[in-house]
mmCIF file of C-alpha atoms in Angstrom:
data_model
loop_
_atom_site.group_PDB
_atom_site.id
_atom_site.type_symbol
_atom_site.label_atom_id
_atom_site.label_comp_id
_atom_site.label_asym_id
_atom_site.label_seq_id
_atom_site.Cartn_x
_atom_site.Cartn_y
_atom_site.Cartn_z
ATOM 1 C CA MET A 20 22.875 36.222 -20.647
ATOM 2 C CA LYS A 21 19.757 38.193 -21.355
ATOM 3 C CA LYS A 22 16.615 36.507 -20.938
ATOM 4 C CA ILE A 23 13.076 37.689 -20.077
ATOM 5 C CA MET A 24 12.407 35.478 -17.023
ATOM 6 C CA ASN A 25 12.312 36.351 -13.013
ATOM 7 C CA THR A 26 14.892 34.158 -11.539
ATOM 8 C CA ALA A 27 16.998 31.314 -12.888
ATOM 9 C CA ASP A 28 15.754 28.492 -10.471
ATOM 10 C CA GLN A 29 12.033 29.301 -11.163
ATOM 11 C CA PHE A 30 12.441 29.376 -15.263
ATOM 12 C CA VAL A 31 11.198 25.923 -15.559
ATOM 13 C CA ASP A 32 8.424 26.006 -12.997
ATOM 14 C CA GLU A 33 6.805 29.390 -14.454
ATOM 15 C CA ALA A 34 7.271 28.442 -17.832
ATOM 16 C CA LEU A 35 5.105 25.459 -17.112
ATOM 17 C CA GLU A 36 2.517 27.543 -14.912
ATOM 18 C CA GLY A 37 2.431 29.599 -18.185
ATOM 19 C CA ILE A 38 1.433 26.578 -20.498
ATOM 20 C CA ILE A 39 -0.955 25.418 -18.111
ATOM 21 C CA CYS A 40 -2.749 28.471 -17.340
ATOM 22 C CA THR A 41 -2.826 29.304 -21.322
ATOM 23 C CA HIS A 42 -3.957 25.414 -22.198
ATOM 24 C CA TRP A 43 -5.746 24.775 -19.263
ATOM 25 C CA ASP A 44 -8.220 23.045 -21.872
ATOM 26 C CA ALA A 45 -6.448 20.526 -22.656
ATOM 27 C CA LEU A 46 -3.538 20.227 -20.444
ATOM 28 C CA LYS A 47 -3.134 19.623 -16.263
ATOM 29 C CA PHE A 48 -0.605 19.102 -13.825
ATOM 30 C CA THR A 49 -0.777 15.682 -11.840
ATOM 31 C CA GLN A 50 -2.064 15.716 -8.459
ATOM 32 C CA HIS A 51 0.785 15.868 -6.750
ATOM 33 C CA ASP A 52 3.770 16.617 -8.589
ATOM 34 C CA ARG A 53 3.689 20.208 -10.732
ATOM 35 C CA ARG A 54 6.670 18.983 -12.954
ATOM 36 C CA GLY A 55 4.035 15.960 -14.533
ATOM 37 C CA VAL A 56 1.776 17.391 -17.035
ATOM 38 C CA VAL A 57 -1.296 15.102 -18.390
ATOM 39 C CA ARG A 58 -4.028 15.542 -21.114
ATOM 40 C CA ARG A 59 -6.808 16.963 -19.158
ATOM 41 C CA ARG A 60 -9.273 14.145 -20.361
ATOM 42 C CA ALA A 61 -6.528 11.595 -19.096
ATOM 43 C CA PRO A 62 -7.034 8.387 -18.594
ATOM 44 C CA ALA A 63 -8.789 7.149 -21.669
ATOM 45 C CA LYS A 64 -10.206 4.138 -20.513
ATOM 46 C CA GLY A 65 -9.386 0.652 -23.022
ATOM 47 C CA LYS A 66 -6.590 2.459 -24.551
ATOM 48 C CA VAL A 67 -2.927 2.244 -24.277
ATOM 49 C CA ALA A 68 -1.272 5.148 -22.347
ATOM 50 C CA ILE A 69 1.960 6.873 -23.758
ATOM 51 C CA ALA A 70 4.170 8.388 -21.315
ATOM 52 C CA THR A 71 7.084 10.595 -22.375
ATOM 53 C CA GLY A 72 9.744 13.062 -20.416
ATOM 54 C CA GLY A 73 12.851 14.475 -20.343
ATOM 55 C CA GLY A 74 14.584 18.279 -19.941
ATOM 56 C CA ALA A 75 13.443 21.816 -20.259
ATOM 57 C CA GLY A 76 14.624 23.712 -22.845
ATOM 58 C CA HIS A 77 13.338 21.932 -26.080
ATOM 59 C CA LEU A 78 9.997 23.078 -26.547
ATOM 60 C CA PRO A 79 7.757 21.729 -28.255
ATOM 61 C CA LEU A 80 9.636 18.276 -27.083
ATOM 62 C CA PHE A 81 8.698 17.067 -24.841
ATOM 63 C CA LEU A 82 5.577 18.722 -23.597
ATOM 64 C CA GLY A 83 4.388 19.780 -26.700
ATOM 65 C CA TYR A 84 3.403 15.926 -27.796
ATOM 66 C CA VAL A 85 0.972 15.622 -25.476
ATOM 67 C CA GLY A 86 -2.649 15.459 -26.708
ATOM 68 C CA GLU A 87 -5.136 13.702 -28.694
ATOM 69 C CA GLY A 88 -3.594 11.083 -31.055
ATOM 70 C CA LEU A 89 -0.045 11.759 -29.582
ATOM 71 C CA ALA A 90 1.496 11.309 -25.977
ATOM 72 C CA ASP A 91 -0.765 11.139 -22.785
ATOM 73 C CA GLY A 92 1.298 12.486 -20.380
ATOM 74 C CA VAL A 93 4.857 13.915 -19.989
ATOM 75 C CA SER A 94 7.412 14.368 -16.921
ATOM 76 C CA VAL A 95 9.639 17.738 -17.071
ATOM 77 C CA GLY A 96 12.930 17.785 -15.875
ATOM 78 C CA ASN A 97 15.073 20.902 -15.269
ATOM 79 C CA VAL A 98 16.574 22.553 -18.606
ATOM 80 C CA PHE A 99 18.454 19.594 -20.418
ATOM 81 C CA THR A 100 18.297 17.566 -17.162
ATOM 82 C CA SER A 101 16.217 14.526 -16.806
ATOM 83 C CA PRO A 102 12.987 14.414 -14.663
ATOM 84 C CA SER A 103 12.630 12.087 -11.383
ATOM 85 C CA ALA A 104 11.314 8.312 -11.518
ATOM 86 C CA ASP A 105 8.777 9.502 -9.242
ATOM 87 C CA THR A 106 7.201 12.072 -11.670
ATOM 88 C CA MET A 107 7.512 9.235 -14.290
ATOM 89 C CA TYR A 108 5.846 7.102 -12.056
ATOM 90 C CA GLU A 109 3.061 9.874 -11.484
ATOM 91 C CA VAL A 110 2.652 10.719 -14.471
ATOM 92 C CA ALA A 111 1.821 6.860 -16.151
ATOM 93 C CA ARG A 112 -0.223 5.993 -13.121
ATOM 94 C CA GLU A 113 -2.376 8.969 -13.893
ATOM 95 C CA ILE A 114 -2.600 8.132 -17.623
ATOM 96 C CA GLU A 115 -3.115 4.447 -17.127
ATOM 97 C CA GLY A 116 -6.588 3.301 -18.457
ATOM 98 C CA GLY A 117 -6.315 -0.481 -18.193
ATOM 99 C CA GLU A 118 -4.307 -1.478 -21.120
ATOM 100 C CA GLY A 119 -0.764 -0.659 -20.243
ATOM 101 C CA VAL A 120 1.587 2.102 -20.545
ATOM 102 C CA LEU A 121 4.382 2.577 -23.135
ATOM 103 C CA PHE A 122 7.092 5.154 -22.207
ATOM 104 C CA LEU A 123 8.629 6.644 -25.376
ATOM 105 C CA TYR A 124 11.816 8.788 -25.012
ATOM 106 C CA GLY A 125 15.248 9.801 -26.096
ATOM 107 C CA ASN A 126 17.940 8.166 -25.462
ATOM 108 C CA TYR A 127 19.923 9.992 -22.916
ATOM 109 C CA PHE A 128 21.661 8.278 -19.832
ATOM 110 C CA GLY A 129 19.637 10.201 -16.864
ATOM 111 C CA ASP A 130 15.901 9.414 -18.881
ATOM 112 C CA LYS A 131 17.196 5.775 -19.563
ATOM 113 C CA MET A 132 18.019 5.264 -15.999
ATOM 114 C CA ASN A 133 14.823 7.256 -14.473
ATOM 115 C CA PHE A 134 12.402 5.377 -16.829
ATOM 116 C CA GLU A 135 13.536 2.227 -15.951
ATOM 117 C CA VAL A 136 13.002 3.072 -12.257
ATOM 118 C CA ALA A 137 9.889 4.002 -12.930
ATOM 119 C CA LYS A 138 8.933 1.072 -14.969
ATOM 120 C CA ASP A 139 9.782 -1.102 -12.060
ATOM 121 C CA MET A 140 7.788 0.452 -9.784
ATOM 122 C CA LEU A 141 4.523 0.100 -11.970
ATOM 123 C CA GLU A 142 5.499 -3.330 -12.812
ATOM 124 C CA ASP A 143 5.233 -4.029 -8.972
ATOM 125 C CA GLU A 144 1.802 -2.872 -8.981
ATOM 126 C CA ASP A 145 1.193 -5.314 -11.854
ATOM 127 C CA ILE A 146 0.600 -2.505 -14.544
ATOM 128 C CA LYS A 147 1.756 -3.409 -17.794
ATOM 129 C CA THR A 148 4.907 -1.213 -19.134
ATOM 130 C CA GLU A 149 6.997 -1.242 -22.299
ATOM 131 C CA SER A 150 9.732 1.319 -23.445
ATOM 132 C CA VAL A 151 10.809 2.498 -26.872
ATOM 133 C CA ILE A 152 13.742 4.466 -27.088
ATOM 134 C CA ILE A 153 14.314 6.750 -30.052
ATOM 135 C CA SER A 154 18.205 7.176 -30.907
ATOM 136 C CA ASP A 155 18.118 8.676 -34.458
ATOM 137 C CA ASP A 156 20.956 11.433 -34.255
ATOM 138 C CA ILE A 157 23.326 9.850 -36.627
ATOM 139 C CA ALA A 158 26.483 12.187 -35.370
ATOM 140 C CA SER A 159 26.608 10.545 -32.225
ATOM 141 C CA ALA A 160 27.334 6.630 -33.248
ATOM 142 C CA SER A 161 27.907 4.709 -36.317
ATOM 143 C CA ARG A 162 24.845 2.824 -38.040
ATOM 144 C CA ASP A 163 25.940 -0.617 -36.585
ATOM 145 C CA LYS A 164 25.305 1.237 -33.056
ATOM 146 C CA TRP A 165 22.387 3.111 -34.026
ATOM 147 C CA GLN A 166 20.393 2.039 -30.578
ATOM 148 C CA GLU A 167 23.615 3.974 -29.065
ATOM 149 C CA ARG A 168 22.662 7.210 -30.576
ATOM 150 C CA ARG A 169 21.141 10.318 -29.345
ATOM 151 C CA GLY A 170 17.494 10.877 -29.229
ATOM 152 C CA VAL A 171 16.536 14.386 -31.320
ATOM 153 C CA ALA A 172 13.853 15.622 -33.573
ATOM 154 C CA GLY A 173 12.901 12.215 -34.977
ATOM 155 C CA LEU A 174 10.924 11.569 -32.165
ATOM 156 C CA TYR A 175 8.073 13.597 -33.971
ATOM 157 C CA PHE A 176 7.809 10.614 -36.170
ATOM 158 C CA ALA A 177 7.498 8.092 -33.271
ATOM 159 C CA TYR A 178 5.254 10.419 -31.043
ATOM 160 C CA LYS A 179 2.970 10.352 -34.758
ATOM 161 C CA ILE A 180 3.196 6.615 -34.963
ATOM 162 C CA ALA A 181 3.192 5.626 -31.403
ATOM 163 C CA GLY A 182 -0.164 7.953 -30.859
ATOM 164 C CA ALA A 183 -2.213 6.767 -33.621
ATOM 165 C CA ALA A 184 -1.819 3.116 -33.145
ATOM 166 C CA ALA A 185 -2.770 3.742 -29.538
ATOM 167 C CA ALA A 186 -5.800 5.658 -30.435
ATOM 168 C CA LYS A 187 -7.024 2.947 -33.040
ATOM 169 C CA GLY A 188 -6.962 0.373 -30.123
ATOM 170 C CA HIS A 189 -3.958 -1.549 -30.816
ATOM 171 C CA SER A 190 -2.373 -3.641 -27.906
ATOM 172 C CA LEU A 191 0.835 -2.426 -26.102
ATOM 173 C CA LYS A 192 2.772 -5.318 -27.654
ATOM 174 C CA GLU A 193 1.674 -4.176 -31.218
ATOM 175 C CA ILE A 194 2.468 -0.064 -30.599
ATOM 176 C CA LYS A 195 5.748 -1.563 -29.188
ATOM 177 C CA ARG A 196 6.592 -3.058 -32.416
ATOM 178 C CA VAL A 197 5.656 -0.520 -34.738
ATOM 179 C CA THR A 198 6.931 2.139 -32.900
ATOM 180 C CA GLU A 199 10.367 0.431 -33.135
ATOM 181 C CA LYS A 200 9.737 -0.377 -36.728
ATOM 182 C CA ALA A 201 9.800 3.631 -37.078
ATOM 183 C CA ALA A 202 12.608 3.910 -35.113
ATOM 184 C CA GLU A 203 15.038 1.737 -36.784
ATOM 185 C CA ASN A 204 14.122 3.387 -40.040
ATOM 186 C CA LEU A 205 14.872 6.816 -38.601
ATOM 187 C CA ALA A 206 17.855 9.199 -38.797
ATOM 188 C CA THR A 207 18.432 13.124 -38.098
ATOM 189 C CA MET A 208 21.437 15.299 -38.092
ATOM 190 C CA GLY A 209 21.704 18.822 -37.448
ATOM 191 C CA VAL A 210 24.281 21.702 -37.850
ATOM 192 C CA ALA A 211 24.586 24.477 -35.043
ATOM 193 C CA ILE A 212 25.647 28.438 -36.124
ATOM 194 C CA SER A 213 25.440 29.773 -32.887
ATOM 195 C CA PRO A 214 25.070 28.321 -29.076
ATOM 196 C CA CYS A 215 22.284 28.815 -26.413
ATOM 197 C CA THR A 216 22.589 29.660 -22.558
ATOM 198 C CA ILE A 217 21.196 27.726 -19.732
ATOM 199 C CA PRO A 218 19.619 30.310 -16.977
ATOM 200 C CA GLU A 219 20.935 28.224 -14.296
ATOM 201 C CA SER A 220 24.202 28.566 -15.337
ATOM 202 C CA GLY A 221 24.590 31.837 -17.082
ATOM 203 C CA ARG A 222 27.010 30.370 -19.663
ATOM 204 C CA SER A 223 26.858 29.548 -23.239
ATOM 205 C CA THR A 224 26.991 25.837 -23.947
ATOM 206 C CA PHE A 225 29.781 26.088 -26.492
ATOM 207 C CA GLU A 226 31.414 28.504 -28.341
ATOM 208 C CA ILE A 227 31.840 28.828 -32.321
ATOM 209 C CA GLY A 228 33.277 31.432 -34.592
ATOM 210 C CA GLU A 229 31.207 34.144 -36.281
ATOM 211 C CA ASN A 230 31.725 32.382 -39.696
ATOM 212 C CA GLU A 231 31.704 29.032 -38.184
ATOM 213 C CA MET A 232 29.267 25.988 -38.271
ATOM 214 C CA GLU A 233 29.157 22.532 -36.786
ATOM 215 C CA ILE A 234 27.691 19.751 -38.166
ATOM 216 C CA GLY A 235 26.303 17.142 -36.307
ATOM 217 C CA MET A 236 26.362 18.827 -32.713
ATOM 218 C CA GLY A 237 23.925 17.354 -30.285
ATOM 219 C CA ILE A 238 20.967 19.293 -28.740
ATOM 220 C CA HIS A 239 22.664 20.048 -25.635
ATOM 221 C CA GLY A 240 25.761 21.134 -27.416
ATOM 222 C CA GLU A 241 27.406 17.839 -27.628
ATOM 223 C CA PRO A 242 30.459 17.951 -30.225
ATOM 224 C CA GLY A 243 29.563 17.203 -33.664
ATOM 225 C CA ILE A 244 31.622 15.577 -36.337
ATOM 226 C CA GLU A 245 33.133 18.315 -38.148
ATOM 227 C CA ARG A 246 33.625 22.133 -37.711
ATOM 228 C CA ASP A 247 34.201 24.503 -40.642
ATOM 229 C CA THR A 248 33.385 27.751 -42.255
ATOM 230 C CA LEU A 249 29.872 28.385 -42.677
ATOM 231 C CA GLN A 250 28.749 26.973 -45.929
ATOM 232 C CA THR A 251 25.389 27.761 -48.329
ATOM 233 C CA ALA A 252 22.478 26.313 -47.386
ATOM 234 C CA ARG A 253 22.598 24.290 -50.621
ATOM 235 C CA GLU A 254 25.859 22.715 -49.342
ATOM 236 C CA ILE A 255 25.340 22.152 -45.767
ATOM 237 C CA THR A 256 21.719 20.288 -46.833
ATOM 238 C CA LYS A 257 23.536 18.228 -49.427
ATOM 239 C CA GLN A 258 25.993 17.043 -46.289
ATOM 240 C CA ILE A 259 23.168 16.449 -44.300
ATOM 241 C CA VAL A 260 20.899 14.721 -46.754
ATOM 242 C CA ASP A 261 23.300 12.555 -48.365
ATOM 243 C CA ARG A 262 24.195 11.070 -44.910
ATOM 244 C CA LEU A 263 20.887 10.334 -43.686
ATOM 245 C CA LEU A 264 19.851 8.747 -47.086
ATOM 246 C CA SER A 265 22.913 6.410 -46.861
ATOM 247 C CA ASP A 266 22.482 5.867 -43.182
ATOM 248 C CA ILE A 267 18.928 4.571 -43.645
ATOM 249 C CA ASN A 268 19.660 2.624 -46.941
ATOM 250 C CA VAL A 269 17.337 5.145 -49.027
ATOM 251 C CA ARG A 270 16.870 3.943 -52.612
ATOM 252 C CA ALA A 271 15.479 5.402 -56.090
ATOM 253 C CA GLU A 272 12.045 5.160 -55.867
ATOM 254 C CA GLU A 273 11.558 4.602 -52.187
ATOM 255 C CA GLU A 274 9.590 6.917 -49.744
ATOM 256 C CA VAL A 275 10.816 9.122 -47.021
ATOM 257 C CA ALA A 276 8.930 11.373 -44.385
ATOM 258 C CA VAL A 277 10.920 14.676 -43.938
ATOM 259 C CA LEU A 278 11.390 17.098 -40.884
ATOM 260 C CA ILE A 279 13.152 20.167 -41.099
ATOM 261 C CA ASN A 280 13.351 21.449 -37.342
ATOM 262 C CA GLY A 281 14.465 24.935 -36.468
ATOM 263 C CA ALA A 282 16.895 24.476 -33.324
ATOM 264 C CA GLY A 283 15.448 27.792 -31.650
ATOM 265 C CA ALA A 284 16.705 30.812 -33.256
ATOM 266 C CA THR A 285 16.462 30.229 -36.822
ATOM 267 C CA PRO A 286 14.309 32.194 -38.960
ATOM 268 C CA LEU A 287 11.507 30.096 -40.609
ATOM 269 C CA GLU A 288 12.560 31.725 -43.819
ATOM 270 C CA GLU A 289 15.694 29.976 -43.411
ATOM 271 C CA LEU A 290 14.288 26.921 -42.858
ATOM 272 C CA TYR A 291 12.277 27.033 -45.989
ATOM 273 C CA ILE A 292 15.541 27.580 -47.779
ATOM 274 C CA VAL A 293 16.435 24.318 -46.358
ATOM 275 C CA ALA A 294 12.961 22.606 -46.908
ATOM 276 C CA ASN A 295 13.684 23.797 -51.000
ATOM 277 C CA GLU A 296 17.327 22.492 -51.387
ATOM 278 C CA THR A 297 16.025 18.898 -49.632
ATOM 279 C CA ASN A 298 13.198 18.468 -51.997
ATOM 280 C CA LYS A 299 15.480 19.446 -54.844
ATOM 281 C CA LEU A 300 17.906 16.888 -53.920
ATOM 282 C CA LEU A 301 15.637 14.241 -53.206
ATOM 283 C CA HIS A 302 14.049 14.417 -56.332
ATOM 284 C CA SER A 303 17.110 14.527 -58.378
ATOM 285 C CA TYR A 304 17.726 11.005 -56.573
ATOM 286 C CA GLU A 305 14.491 9.894 -57.524
ATOM 287 C CA ILE A 306 13.683 9.708 -54.277
ATOM 288 C CA SER A 307 9.688 10.038 -53.041
ATOM 289 C CA ILE A 308 8.591 12.669 -50.513
ATOM 290 C CA TYR A 309 5.725 11.438 -48.944
ATOM 291 C CA SER A 310 5.466 14.293 -46.289
ATOM 292 C CA MET A 311 7.720 17.372 -45.675
ATOM 293 C CA LYS A 312 7.238 19.173 -42.194
ATOM 294 C CA VAL A 313 8.977 22.359 -41.437
ATOM 295 C CA GLY A 314 9.281 24.366 -37.987
ATOM 296 C CA GLU A 315 10.308 24.020 -34.602
ATOM 297 C CA TYR A 316 9.621 20.830 -33.232
ATOM 298 C CA ALA A 317 12.611 19.800 -30.935
ATOM 299 C CA THR A 318 14.623 23.192 -30.166
ATOM 300 C CA SER A 319 17.532 24.088 -27.670
ATOM 301 C CA LEU A 320 16.368 27.212 -26.042
ATOM 302 C CA GLU A 321 17.654 30.028 -28.445
ATOM 303 C CA MET A 322 20.635 27.851 -30.146
ATOM 304 C CA GLY A 323 20.915 28.649 -34.072
ATOM 305 C CA GLY A 324 20.776 26.178 -36.580
ATOM 306 C CA CYS A 325 18.519 23.190 -37.904
ATOM 307 C CA SER A 326 17.990 19.594 -38.335
ATOM 308 C CA ILE A 327 16.770 17.417 -40.973
ATOM 309 C CA SER A 328 14.922 14.219 -40.026
ATOM 310 C CA MET A 329 13.882 11.398 -42.362
ATOM 311 C CA CYS A 330 11.885 8.592 -42.054
ATOM 312 C CA LYS A 331 11.440 5.797 -44.393
ATOM 313 C CA VAL A 332 7.904 4.756 -44.970
ATOM 314 C CA ASP A 333 6.102 1.904 -46.017
ATOM 315 C CA GLU A 334 2.050 1.391 -46.141
ATOM 316 C CA GLU A 335 1.688 0.538 -42.484
ATOM 317 C CA LEU A 336 3.906 3.874 -41.325
ATOM 318 C CA LYS A 337 2.147 5.795 -43.735
ATOM 319 C CA GLU A 338 -1.171 5.286 -42.328
ATOM 320 C CA LEU A 339 -0.427 5.911 -39.059
ATOM 321 C CA LEU A 340 1.233 9.108 -39.989
ATOM 322 C CA GLU A 341 -2.047 10.311 -41.843
ATOM 323 C CA ALA A 342 -3.980 9.654 -38.875
ATOM 324 C CA GLY A 343 -5.142 13.080 -37.156
ATOM 325 C CA ALA A 344 -3.255 14.570 -33.948
ATOM 326 C CA TYR A 345 -3.557 17.758 -31.947
ATOM 327 C CA SER A 346 -1.921 19.279 -29.182
ATOM 328 C CA PRO A 347 -1.583 22.792 -28.117
ATOM 329 C CA PHE A 348 1.585 22.712 -30.279
ATOM 330 C CA ILE A 349 1.098 20.079 -32.770
ATOM 331 C CA ARG A 350 -1.653 19.810 -35.050
ATOM 332 C CA HIS A 351 -2.272 17.490 -37.841
ATOM 333 C CA GLU A 352 -5.511 17.210 -40.108
ATOM 334 C CA GLU A 353 -6.772 13.448 -40.431
ATOM 335 C CA GLY A 354 -4.966 12.289 -43.883
ATOM 336 C CA GLY A 355 -3.045 15.630 -44.013
ATOM 337 C CA SER A 356 0.510 14.135 -45.163
ATOM 338 C CA LYS A 357 1.209 16.210 -47.313
#
């Protein structure tokens, strides 16, 4: 294992300290728990607060989505491990501005269990709380069981939509409705070509041959749906895009927002090759691309590979996606959908 760090057991805490000392003008730790991070100007009175959380190792997911027009706070666990319910509770308490809290996170057992405990703790104090769980990884369950899927890079669209709705002053009930609408029209699939190493274990998350790839592998190294000889970018993209379009039933002349996401060790040039192939393929199917984002939005330490996410959009979702947003990791200018 080669990593630039001090000790494995301090990997997450020292990274968090580095983030806070760098972005002190935008972010701060919660008062009693340095695994909780909130917007420096939180709480915002009269606005629904949005809290997220999950294991470390996925930057900019989850912490990178704390900012203006996005989430208000995040709880951070160890690498690929759920945060505690106590941290989730403290984050929510510090960002709540009188209109309730929306928990927005990916579908993983530990996160679900602990967010439910935190939700009960808040409701004992008469703080209104709702949850939206994103489950966009189509490799992890069939469409008829889409709510059982893992939550991956498609969370970007959920943060953008929920954050914009909250910034516009929408109610907790309305924010939950529109975010769930996006979640149901969201699909992601990835390909892995090399593993990552968790600092505390010192071992690779999986083994894969020099000339192999795995379609559908999860962001923690969960098994995919097919292992094969490494294919060209065109062939990989077609496999993924065709499955995504079928999953969310996109037809000619409908619009999709697209996210090309790097897993952590994939050069931007390679991601843009995938973007080019995606663009050509969708145009050949007469499907309109509302927006396309390329970069690292949900990583797995130094895993090699990428994923493609698609969100089928209508006028309501487009308006929210167009809203401005800013965090130290994510910037989106007002109206900058293209």
